[in-house]
Amino acid sequence: MRAGAAWMALSLLLLTLAAPAQSQPQVLKGGALRLAEVVEISLEQSPELLIAAERVKESEGDFRAISGLFDSRFMAESRFRFSSQELIGSRLEEERERRLRLEIFAQALDLVADSIIDGLSEKGLDRLSLVFQNDCRRNQTRIVITRPDGSRIILCRNFSGSITGISTVGDGDLRDAHGEIQSLLNNNGNLNEDLRRDVAAAFADQLRDIARLLHGISESLALQRTRLGDLPEEEQLLQWDLTLTHQFRFRTGISVSPFFSLQSTERNFAGKELRPSFGDAQDPNTFSVTAGVDFFFPLGKGRGREAVAAPEMAAEADLSAQQHLWEHGRAETALSTTLAYWRLAAAQERYGLLASSLELRSGIRDSTARRAEKEEATPADVARTESRRGEIAERLANARQDLVEARFDLVQAMGLTAGHMAHTPLAKDPLPKGIAELPPADSWLTDLQTRRRDVLAAADSERAAALIAEGTSANLRHQVDLSLSLSYNAFGESFEERLYEPAGFRDAVDGLIAGPSFSFGLRWKVPFKNRAARGRHLQAQANESRSRILGADLERQARRRILDVHANLAEIRQEAAFLDSAVADQGRALESSRRLYRNGLSSLIDLLQTEEQWVDLQLARVAVRLRAAELQAELQFESGRLISNPIGDEMSAPKQAAGTVSHERISAP
């Protein structure tokens, strides 16, 4: 009954999947422990399990690292470039021409204004007719000056750059007015002298206004030339760009990358104020805003899930394999601890039997000594009982030594340390006394591929190797990649905003947005011998074959061990039944021999032999019960039923999760 309770308690025990590593080995304080408690402690303290748990975490790290290749990525890249170079060539000629134009025009306007003033003061109106022209067709260019009242003054410029004449556009033509007034004054003799002077003075005032305007324009041009200063010697180029990209990479090899880009440029002359009117470059600051999406399509190597996602799927399978190996290590630890516990229980029972036998033989010796004093027994009988007692005492001493070793062996199996004998535990649960009828051997082979964790680990390793082989086979193709880009663009210019000011980009977006713009490209890469890819594929194939062979051999050995343990357990069951019957019969014979000896109807030798046979049968039955308990645990282990620990859907390193240790009696699976 107590043994059955021990099995039941152990079968219902929930164990944590991992325990924190201890800085120092735990020291037991002695006392009797149940099997469930011993297994629980061993699973918590086993250094092999702790190392296996770290391997699981390492595999999880590899899996996460490979899976991270398919995580979306947000990238921000900003660059600022500053370059300075000597101003030469056409750029230098443009600046030189810019200054010469201001100088020439200022001088020419002054000459025209002076000629007007001189004509009014020295030669009269007829001298001015040489200045004014209506027709500039014989000249190279015309310079148009718009006055505040809307009328325009046109300066005629010849091929040498000199101003050859002036005319007005507005309220009549200045030359026509001059001709009419001149004809009126010369041909109309009836006009009195005062009227002639008034008409001439009004026309002269208009000409003086034009002269003053030209002088003002000339002064303005001279001021502009002064502000421009000397010719610049160095040109500076400032460029700034910011690109924001969000990349999505799929497990088919395709990637999609939306992007947003800001670009701006600024040209300056070294030593100049940042305004064109003060000698800076006349190029406006440019602002460009681009939004679009890039596509990448592998058409050969790297195309498809089998080529791209194979490393990730293989890493996931390897993580599952490490998880199963860790769980199989728990079963191995539980098995070794259980075997050590039953050996301790058997050592305790053997010691108890021999101690009882010693007590019985001591009683026989004392009884024989008292009978010898009454001359009912001979001194030889006393010596014989003492000899038999000595034999049992010697066997008891050996049993005591075996018990001490079994206690320390159990401590070692639990992954602990014991500094003193008092710190070693005793077995609280006795050996199981009965063996139920065994189900057929085939029933223990059912679901072996789903219960044995090392078999599952081998299957996962084989699957990982097959995935890698499939991926390397797909990547034997030539590399052909297609890239496509679509975008919309906004562009703006400004002399006011610097290249880093948001207003420049805002004004560009508020203007015209052009698009769509697109580009595409095709890249083809052909290795002539492709030995690197072929070598990786050959290695992957060899690894797949090796994993398949190891997995099949592991399952074959597991099946063979199950059949061997089942056959041995069937034999032990028959032997146990025989010993149970023999012990019962010998026990009745011992009681009968003791009654006969007390009544003087049997000899001392018969009593001692009967008792010795009974003790030997008891010890043999303990050995058979121990072997039966060991075989039961081994059969549970080999069939994958010793510890059941369901795996969650999400692969992860061992954490605080529940598992069940199953050490129930042998029954139908």
Short mmCIF file of C-alpha atoms in Angstrom, two decimals, residues 201-584:
data_model
loop_
_atom_site.label_atom_id
_atom_site.label_comp_id
_atom_site.label_asym_id
_atom_site.label_seq_id
_atom_site.Cartn_x
_atom_site.Cartn_y
_atom_site.Cartn_z
CA ALA A 201 11.13 125.82 -71.54
CA ALA A 202 8.41 123.13 -71.00
CA PHE A 203 10.16 120.79 -73.36
CA ALA A 204 13.52 121.53 -71.73
CA ASP A 205 12.09 120.68 -68.30
CA GLN A 206 11.00 117.27 -69.56
CA LEU A 207 14.48 116.64 -70.91
CA ARG A 208 16.04 117.66 -67.58
CA ASP A 209 13.78 115.13 -65.78
CA ILE A 210 15.06 112.43 -68.08
CA ALA A 211 18.63 113.50 -67.44
CA ARG A 212 18.14 113.39 -63.68
CA LEU A 213 16.56 109.92 -63.96
CA LEU A 214 19.49 108.67 -65.96
CA HIS A 215 21.91 110.13 -63.40
CA GLY A 216 19.98 108.35 -60.63
CA ILE A 217 20.08 105.07 -62.48
CA SER A 218 23.79 105.53 -63.07
CA GLU A 219 24.37 106.12 -59.37
CA SER A 220 22.31 103.02 -58.52
CA LEU A 221 24.39 100.91 -60.92
CA ALA A 222 27.57 102.32 -59.42
CA LEU A 223 26.32 101.47 -55.93
CA GLN A 224 25.51 97.93 -57.07
CA ARG A 225 29.01 97.62 -58.48
CA THR A 226 30.47 98.81 -55.21
CA ARG A 227 28.44 96.22 -53.27
CA LEU A 228 29.64 93.43 -55.55
CA GLY A 229 33.20 94.16 -54.52
CA ASP A 230 36.21 92.44 -55.99
CA LEU A 231 36.11 89.27 -58.03
CA PRO A 232 35.66 86.18 -55.79
CA GLU A 233 38.49 83.69 -55.72
CA GLU A 234 36.78 80.58 -54.29
CA GLU A 235 33.40 79.01 -54.84
CA GLN A 236 31.77 77.01 -52.02
CA LEU A 237 29.19 74.26 -52.56
CA LEU A 238 26.98 73.12 -49.66
CA GLN A 239 24.79 70.03 -50.03
CA TRP A 240 22.48 68.41 -47.47
CA ASP A 241 20.23 65.43 -47.87
CA LEU A 242 18.04 63.33 -45.57
CA THR A 243 16.61 59.98 -46.59
CA LEU A 244 14.05 58.01 -44.55
CA THR A 245 13.47 54.40 -45.61
CA HIS A 246 11.27 51.65 -44.20
CA GLN A 247 12.31 48.29 -45.65
CA PHE A 248 10.11 45.20 -45.67
CA ARG A 249 11.87 41.96 -46.58
CA PHE A 250 9.69 38.94 -47.27
CA ARG A 251 10.59 35.29 -46.98
CA THR A 252 10.16 34.90 -50.74
CA GLY A 253 13.19 37.10 -51.35
CA ILE A 254 11.15 40.14 -52.42
CA SER A 255 11.75 43.42 -50.61
CA VAL A 256 9.69 46.61 -50.66
CA SER A 257 11.19 49.89 -49.40
CA PRO A 258 9.08 53.06 -49.23
CA PHE A 259 11.32 56.12 -48.93
CA PHE A 260 11.12 59.86 -48.37
CA SER A 261 14.01 62.11 -49.34
CA LEU A 262 14.93 65.77 -48.81
CA GLN A 263 17.80 67.30 -50.80
CA SER A 264 19.06 70.88 -50.89
CA THR A 265 22.05 72.69 -52.37
CA GLU A 266 23.59 76.12 -51.86
CA ARG A 267 26.40 77.88 -53.78
CA ASN A 268 28.36 80.72 -52.17
CA PHE A 269 31.47 82.73 -52.84
CA ALA A 270 34.05 82.78 -50.08
CA GLY A 271 34.23 86.12 -48.27
CA LYS A 272 30.93 87.41 -49.65
CA GLU A 273 27.73 88.23 -47.84
CA LEU A 274 25.05 85.62 -48.53
CA ARG A 275 23.12 87.84 -50.97
CA PRO A 276 23.62 88.09 -54.74
CA SER A 277 23.39 91.90 -54.61
CA PHE A 278 26.47 91.94 -52.39
CA GLY A 279 28.63 89.78 -54.61
CA ASP A 280 27.41 86.29 -53.74
CA ALA A 281 26.63 83.67 -56.38
CA GLN A 282 23.51 84.29 -58.44
CA ASP A 283 22.47 80.61 -58.33
CA PRO A 284 19.37 80.15 -56.17
CA ASN A 285 19.29 77.61 -53.34
CA THR A 286 17.48 74.51 -54.57
CA PHE A 287 15.11 72.31 -52.55
CA SER A 288 13.97 68.87 -53.69
CA VAL A 289 11.39 66.61 -51.99
CA THR A 290 11.03 63.04 -53.26
CA ALA A 291 8.65 60.29 -52.11
CA GLY A 292 8.51 56.84 -53.64
CA VAL A 293 9.01 53.11 -53.22
CA ASP A 294 11.76 50.70 -54.31
CA PHE A 295 11.08 47.07 -55.26
CA PHE A 296 13.56 44.20 -55.42
CA PHE A 297 12.69 40.92 -57.15
CA PRO A 298 15.18 38.01 -57.24
CA LEU A 299 14.49 35.99 -60.37
CA GLY A 300 17.15 33.30 -59.93
CA LYS A 301 19.31 32.67 -56.90
CA GLY A 302 17.61 33.74 -53.67
CA ARG A 303 14.09 33.38 -55.08
CA GLY A 304 11.39 31.52 -53.20
CA ARG A 305 10.77 30.45 -49.63
CA GLU A 306 12.87 27.30 -49.92
CA ALA A 307 15.94 29.40 -50.76
CA VAL A 308 15.42 32.43 -48.54
CA ALA A 309 13.65 31.10 -45.45
CA ALA A 310 15.54 27.79 -45.25
CA PRO A 311 18.10 29.03 -42.66
CA GLU A 312 15.32 30.38 -40.45
CA MET A 313 13.24 27.21 -40.66
CA ALA A 314 16.35 25.12 -40.02
CA ALA A 315 17.20 27.24 -36.96
CA GLU A 316 13.65 26.75 -35.70
CA ALA A 317 13.98 22.99 -36.16
CA ASP A 318 17.34 23.03 -34.38
CA LEU A 319 15.77 24.96 -31.50
CA SER A 320 13.05 22.31 -31.27
CA ALA A 321 15.75 19.61 -31.28
CA GLN A 322 17.60 21.27 -28.43
CA GLN A 323 14.34 21.60 -26.51
CA HIS A 324 13.67 17.87 -26.97
CA LEU A 325 17.24 17.00 -25.95
CA TRP A 326 16.82 19.06 -22.79
CA GLU A 327 13.60 17.20 -22.00
CA HIS A 328 15.30 13.89 -22.74
CA GLY A 329 18.06 14.90 -20.34
CA ARG A 330 15.41 15.43 -17.67
CA ALA A 331 14.17 11.89 -18.29
CA GLU A 332 17.72 10.54 -18.04
CA THR A 333 18.28 12.43 -14.78
CA ALA A 334 14.99 11.17 -13.38
CA LEU A 335 15.89 7.61 -14.40
CA SER A 336 19.35 7.67 -12.80
CA THR A 337 17.90 9.20 -9.63
CA THR A 338 15.08 6.64 -9.50
CA LEU A 339 17.50 3.75 -9.93
CA ALA A 340 19.73 5.13 -7.15
CA TYR A 341 16.67 5.59 -4.93
CA TRP A 342 15.48 1.99 -5.43
CA ARG A 343 18.98 0.69 -4.76
CA LEU A 344 18.98 2.62 -1.50
CA ALA A 345 15.53 1.23 -0.63
CA ALA A 346 16.80 -2.29 -1.40
CA ALA A 347 19.93 -1.72 0.71
CA GLN A 348 17.75 -0.56 3.59
CA GLU A 349 15.53 -3.63 3.26
CA ARG A 350 18.52 -6.00 3.07
CA TYR A 351 20.01 -4.38 6.12
CA GLY A 352 16.72 -4.75 7.98
CA LEU A 353 16.41 -8.44 7.06
CA LEU A 354 19.97 -9.22 8.15
CA ALA A 355 19.51 -7.22 11.36
CA SER A 356 16.36 -9.25 12.12
CA SER A 357 18.26 -12.44 11.30
CA LEU A 358 21.09 -11.41 13.62
CA GLU A 359 18.58 -10.72 16.36
CA LEU A 360 16.97 -14.11 15.78
CA ARG A 361 20.29 -15.94 15.82
CA SER A 362 21.38 -14.05 18.91
CA GLY A 363 18.20 -15.31 20.57
CA ILE A 364 18.93 -18.86 19.42
CA ARG A 365 22.46 -18.59 20.73
CA ASP A 366 21.27 -17.33 24.12
CA SER A 367 18.61 -20.02 24.32
CA THR A 368 21.15 -22.70 23.43
CA ALA A 369 23.55 -21.35 26.07
CA ARG A 370 20.82 -21.57 28.73
CA ARG A 371 20.00 -25.11 27.67
CA ALA A 372 23.67 -26.02 27.82
CA GLU A 373 23.75 -24.82 31.41
CA LYS A 374 20.94 -27.32 32.11
CA GLU A 375 22.86 -29.93 30.15
CA GLU A 376 20.05 -30.03 27.61
CA ALA A 377 22.51 -28.93 24.87
CA THR A 378 26.15 -29.60 24.23
CA PRO A 379 28.96 -27.01 24.10
CA ALA A 380 29.28 -27.86 20.41
CA ASP A 381 25.73 -26.60 19.87
CA VAL A 382 26.65 -23.33 21.58
CA ALA A 383 29.72 -22.97 19.39
CA ARG A 384 27.66 -23.75 16.29
CA THR A 385 25.08 -21.05 17.06
CA GLU A 386 27.83 -18.56 17.80
CA SER A 387 29.47 -19.36 14.47
CA ARG A 388 26.21 -18.92 12.58
CA ARG A 389 25.60 -15.65 14.42
CA GLY A 390 29.08 -14.44 13.42
CA GLU A 391 28.36 -15.18 9.79
CA ILE A 392 25.19 -13.10 9.92
CA ALA A 393 27.03 -10.32 11.78
CA GLU A 394 29.62 -10.23 9.00
CA ARG A 395 26.93 -10.09 6.32
CA LEU A 396 25.20 -7.35 8.29
CA ALA A 397 28.43 -5.32 8.36
CA ASN A 398 28.72 -5.67 4.59
CA ALA A 399 25.08 -4.63 4.24
CA ARG A 400 25.77 -1.61 6.40
CA GLN A 401 28.65 -0.65 4.12
CA ASP A 402 26.41 -1.12 1.07
CA LEU A 403 23.77 1.08 2.71
CA VAL A 404 26.28 3.88 3.33
CA GLU A 405 27.47 3.73 -0.29
CA ALA A 406 23.88 3.71 -1.57
CA ARG A 407 23.09 6.81 0.47
CA PHE A 408 26.08 8.70 -0.92
CA ASP A 409 25.33 7.43 -4.45
CA LEU A 410 21.83 8.86 -4.18
CA VAL A 411 23.23 12.22 -3.06
CA GLN A 412 25.55 12.24 -6.06
CA ALA A 413 22.71 11.30 -8.43
CA MET A 414 20.71 14.23 -7.04
CA GLY A 415 23.52 16.61 -7.96
CA LEU A 416 24.15 17.53 -4.31
CA THR A 417 26.89 17.08 -1.76
CA ALA A 418 26.90 15.64 1.71
CA GLY A 419 29.64 16.53 4.13
CA HIS A 420 28.67 13.91 6.72
CA MET A 421 26.83 10.63 6.92
CA ALA A 422 24.07 12.36 8.86
CA HIS A 423 23.45 14.60 5.83
CA THR A 424 22.67 11.68 3.50
CA PRO A 425 19.00 10.79 3.00
CA LEU A 426 17.14 7.54 3.58
CA ALA A 427 14.44 6.13 1.32
CA LYS A 428 10.98 6.69 2.76
CA ASP A 429 9.20 4.71 0.04
CA PRO A 430 9.79 0.91 0.04
CA LEU A 431 10.41 -1.19 -3.02
CA PRO A 432 7.26 -2.10 -4.98
CA LYS A 433 6.10 -5.55 -3.91
CA GLY A 434 4.04 -6.65 -6.86
CA ILE A 435 4.30 -6.59 -10.65
CA ALA A 436 1.08 -6.27 -12.59
CA GLU A 437 0.48 -8.33 -15.70
CA LEU A 438 2.51 -6.94 -18.58
CA PRO A 439 0.74 -5.65 -21.70
CA PRO A 440 2.11 -6.82 -25.06
CA ALA A 441 5.49 -5.49 -26.13
CA ASP A 442 4.04 -3.86 -29.25
CA SER A 443 1.91 -1.59 -27.10
CA TRP A 444 5.10 -0.04 -25.71
CA LEU A 445 6.30 0.73 -29.22
CA THR A 446 3.18 2.75 -29.99
CA ASP A 447 3.81 6.47 -30.46
CA LEU A 448 7.52 5.98 -29.84
CA GLN A 449 8.29 8.65 -32.46
CA THR A 450 6.11 11.17 -30.64
CA ARG A 451 7.07 10.28 -27.03
CA ARG A 452 10.81 9.68 -27.03
CA ARG A 453 12.35 13.14 -26.83
CA ASP A 454 15.70 12.08 -28.26
CA VAL A 455 13.91 10.48 -31.21
CA LEU A 456 11.97 13.71 -31.71
CA ALA A 457 15.24 15.65 -31.47
CA ALA A 458 16.80 13.41 -34.14
CA ALA A 459 13.77 13.99 -36.39
CA ASP A 460 14.10 17.76 -35.91
CA SER A 461 17.81 17.62 -36.71
CA GLU A 462 17.05 15.62 -39.84
CA ARG A 463 14.39 18.16 -40.83
CA ALA A 464 16.84 21.04 -40.28
CA ALA A 465 19.47 19.33 -42.43
CA ALA A 466 16.89 18.66 -45.17
CA LEU A 467 15.85 22.31 -45.18
CA ILE A 468 19.43 23.48 -45.51
CA ALA A 469 20.01 20.99 -48.34
CA GLU A 470 16.89 22.20 -50.12
CA GLY A 471 17.97 25.82 -49.70
CA THR A 472 21.48 25.19 -51.03
CA SER A 473 19.97 23.32 -54.00
CA ALA A 474 17.73 26.29 -54.84
CA ASN A 475 20.69 28.65 -54.61
CA LEU A 476 22.60 26.78 -57.30
CA ARG A 477 20.73 28.96 -59.82
CA HIS A 478 22.33 31.99 -61.46
CA GLN A 479 21.79 35.31 -59.74
CA VAL A 480 19.31 37.45 -61.68
CA ASP A 481 17.85 40.43 -59.82
CA LEU A 482 15.26 42.95 -60.98
CA SER A 483 14.98 46.34 -59.27
CA LEU A 484 12.20 48.87 -59.80
CA SER A 485 11.74 52.37 -58.37
CA LEU A 486 8.68 54.68 -58.54
CA SER A 487 8.68 58.21 -57.15
CA TYR A 488 7.09 61.68 -57.18
CA ASN A 489 9.21 64.83 -56.92
CA ALA A 490 8.72 68.46 -55.91
CA PHE A 491 11.32 71.12 -56.67
CA GLY A 492 11.77 74.70 -55.47
CA GLU A 493 14.26 77.56 -55.57
CA SER A 494 14.89 80.41 -53.17
CA PHE A 495 17.40 83.17 -52.46
CA GLU A 496 16.01 83.72 -48.97
CA GLU A 497 15.99 80.33 -47.19
CA ARG A 498 19.20 78.54 -46.37
CA LEU A 499 19.57 74.92 -47.40
CA TYR A 500 18.54 73.62 -43.95
CA GLU A 501 15.44 75.76 -43.43
CA PRO A 502 12.08 73.87 -43.57
CA ALA A 503 10.36 76.78 -45.36
CA GLY A 504 12.30 75.98 -48.53
CA PHE A 505 11.01 72.40 -48.61
CA ARG A 506 7.50 73.55 -47.70
CA ASP A 507 7.44 75.99 -50.60
CA ALA A 508 8.64 73.24 -52.94
CA VAL A 509 5.80 70.92 -51.87
CA ASP A 510 3.27 73.74 -52.21
CA GLY A 511 4.30 74.10 -55.83
CA LEU A 512 4.02 71.63 -58.68
CA ILE A 513 4.57 67.94 -57.86
CA ALA A 514 5.90 66.03 -60.84
CA GLY A 515 5.58 62.31 -61.45
CA PRO A 516 5.50 59.48 -61.51
CA SER A 517 9.18 58.97 -62.28
CA PHE A 518 10.42 55.42 -62.57
CA SER A 519 13.56 53.42 -63.16
CA PHE A 520 14.36 49.75 -63.37
CA GLY A 521 17.48 47.67 -63.55
CA LEU A 522 18.49 44.08 -64.15
CA ARG A 523 21.60 42.46 -62.67
CA TRP A 524 22.89 39.10 -63.84
CA LYS A 525 25.75 37.37 -62.07
CA VAL A 526 27.03 34.06 -63.44
CA PRO A 527 29.84 32.17 -61.68
CA PHE A 528 31.45 29.94 -64.30
CA LYS A 529 32.14 26.91 -62.10
CA ASN A 530 29.95 27.82 -59.14
CA ARG A 531 32.14 25.68 -56.89
CA ALA A 532 31.29 27.57 -53.70
CA ALA A 533 27.55 26.97 -54.02
CA ARG A 534 28.05 23.37 -55.14
CA GLY A 535 30.38 22.72 -52.22
CA ARG A 536 27.83 24.06 -49.72
CA HIS A 537 25.14 21.92 -51.33
CA LEU A 538 27.34 18.81 -51.11
CA GLN A 539 28.03 19.45 -47.43
CA ALA A 540 24.32 19.96 -46.76
CA GLN A 541 23.46 16.70 -48.52
CA ALA A 542 26.07 14.80 -46.50
CA ASN A 543 24.75 16.32 -43.26
CA GLU A 544 21.19 15.37 -44.23
CA SER A 545 22.21 11.76 -44.92
CA ARG A 546 24.13 11.55 -41.66
CA SER A 547 21.18 12.93 -39.69
CA ARG A 548 18.83 10.44 -41.35
CA ILE A 549 21.13 7.51 -40.55
CA LEU A 550 21.60 8.58 -36.92
CA GLY A 551 17.86 9.07 -36.43
CA ALA A 552 16.99 5.68 -37.87
CA ASP A 553 19.68 3.98 -35.78
CA LEU A 554 18.52 5.75 -32.62
CA GLU A 555 14.93 4.61 -33.15
CA ARG A 556 16.07 1.08 -33.96
CA GLN A 557 18.11 0.88 -30.74
CA ALA A 558 15.22 2.29 -28.71
CA ARG A 559 12.87 -0.36 -30.09
CA ARG A 560 15.40 -3.10 -29.39
CA ARG A 561 15.91 -1.93 -25.79
CA ILE A 562 12.15 -1.79 -25.21
CA LEU A 563 11.80 -5.38 -26.41
CA ASP A 564 14.78 -6.50 -24.28
CA VAL A 565 13.53 -4.75 -21.13
CA HIS A 566 10.02 -6.09 -21.70
CA ALA A 567 11.34 -9.65 -22.06
CA ASN A 568 13.52 -9.31 -18.94
CA LEU A 569 10.62 -7.87 -16.99
CA ALA A 570 8.42 -10.82 -17.99
CA GLU A 571 11.08 -13.20 -16.70
CA ILE A 572 11.49 -11.22 -13.50
CA ARG A 573 7.72 -11.31 -12.98
CA GLN A 574 7.76 -15.09 -13.12
CA GLU A 575 10.80 -15.26 -10.84
CA ALA A 576 9.15 -12.87 -8.38
CA ALA A 577 6.01 -15.00 -8.27
CA PHE A 578 8.13 -18.07 -7.59
CA LEU A 579 10.10 -16.35 -4.83
CA ASP A 580 6.94 -15.02 -3.20
CA SER A 581 5.62 -18.55 -3.00
CA ALA A 582 8.99 -19.90 -1.83
CA VAL A 583 9.34 -17.24 0.88
CA ALA A 584 5.84 -17.98 2.13
#
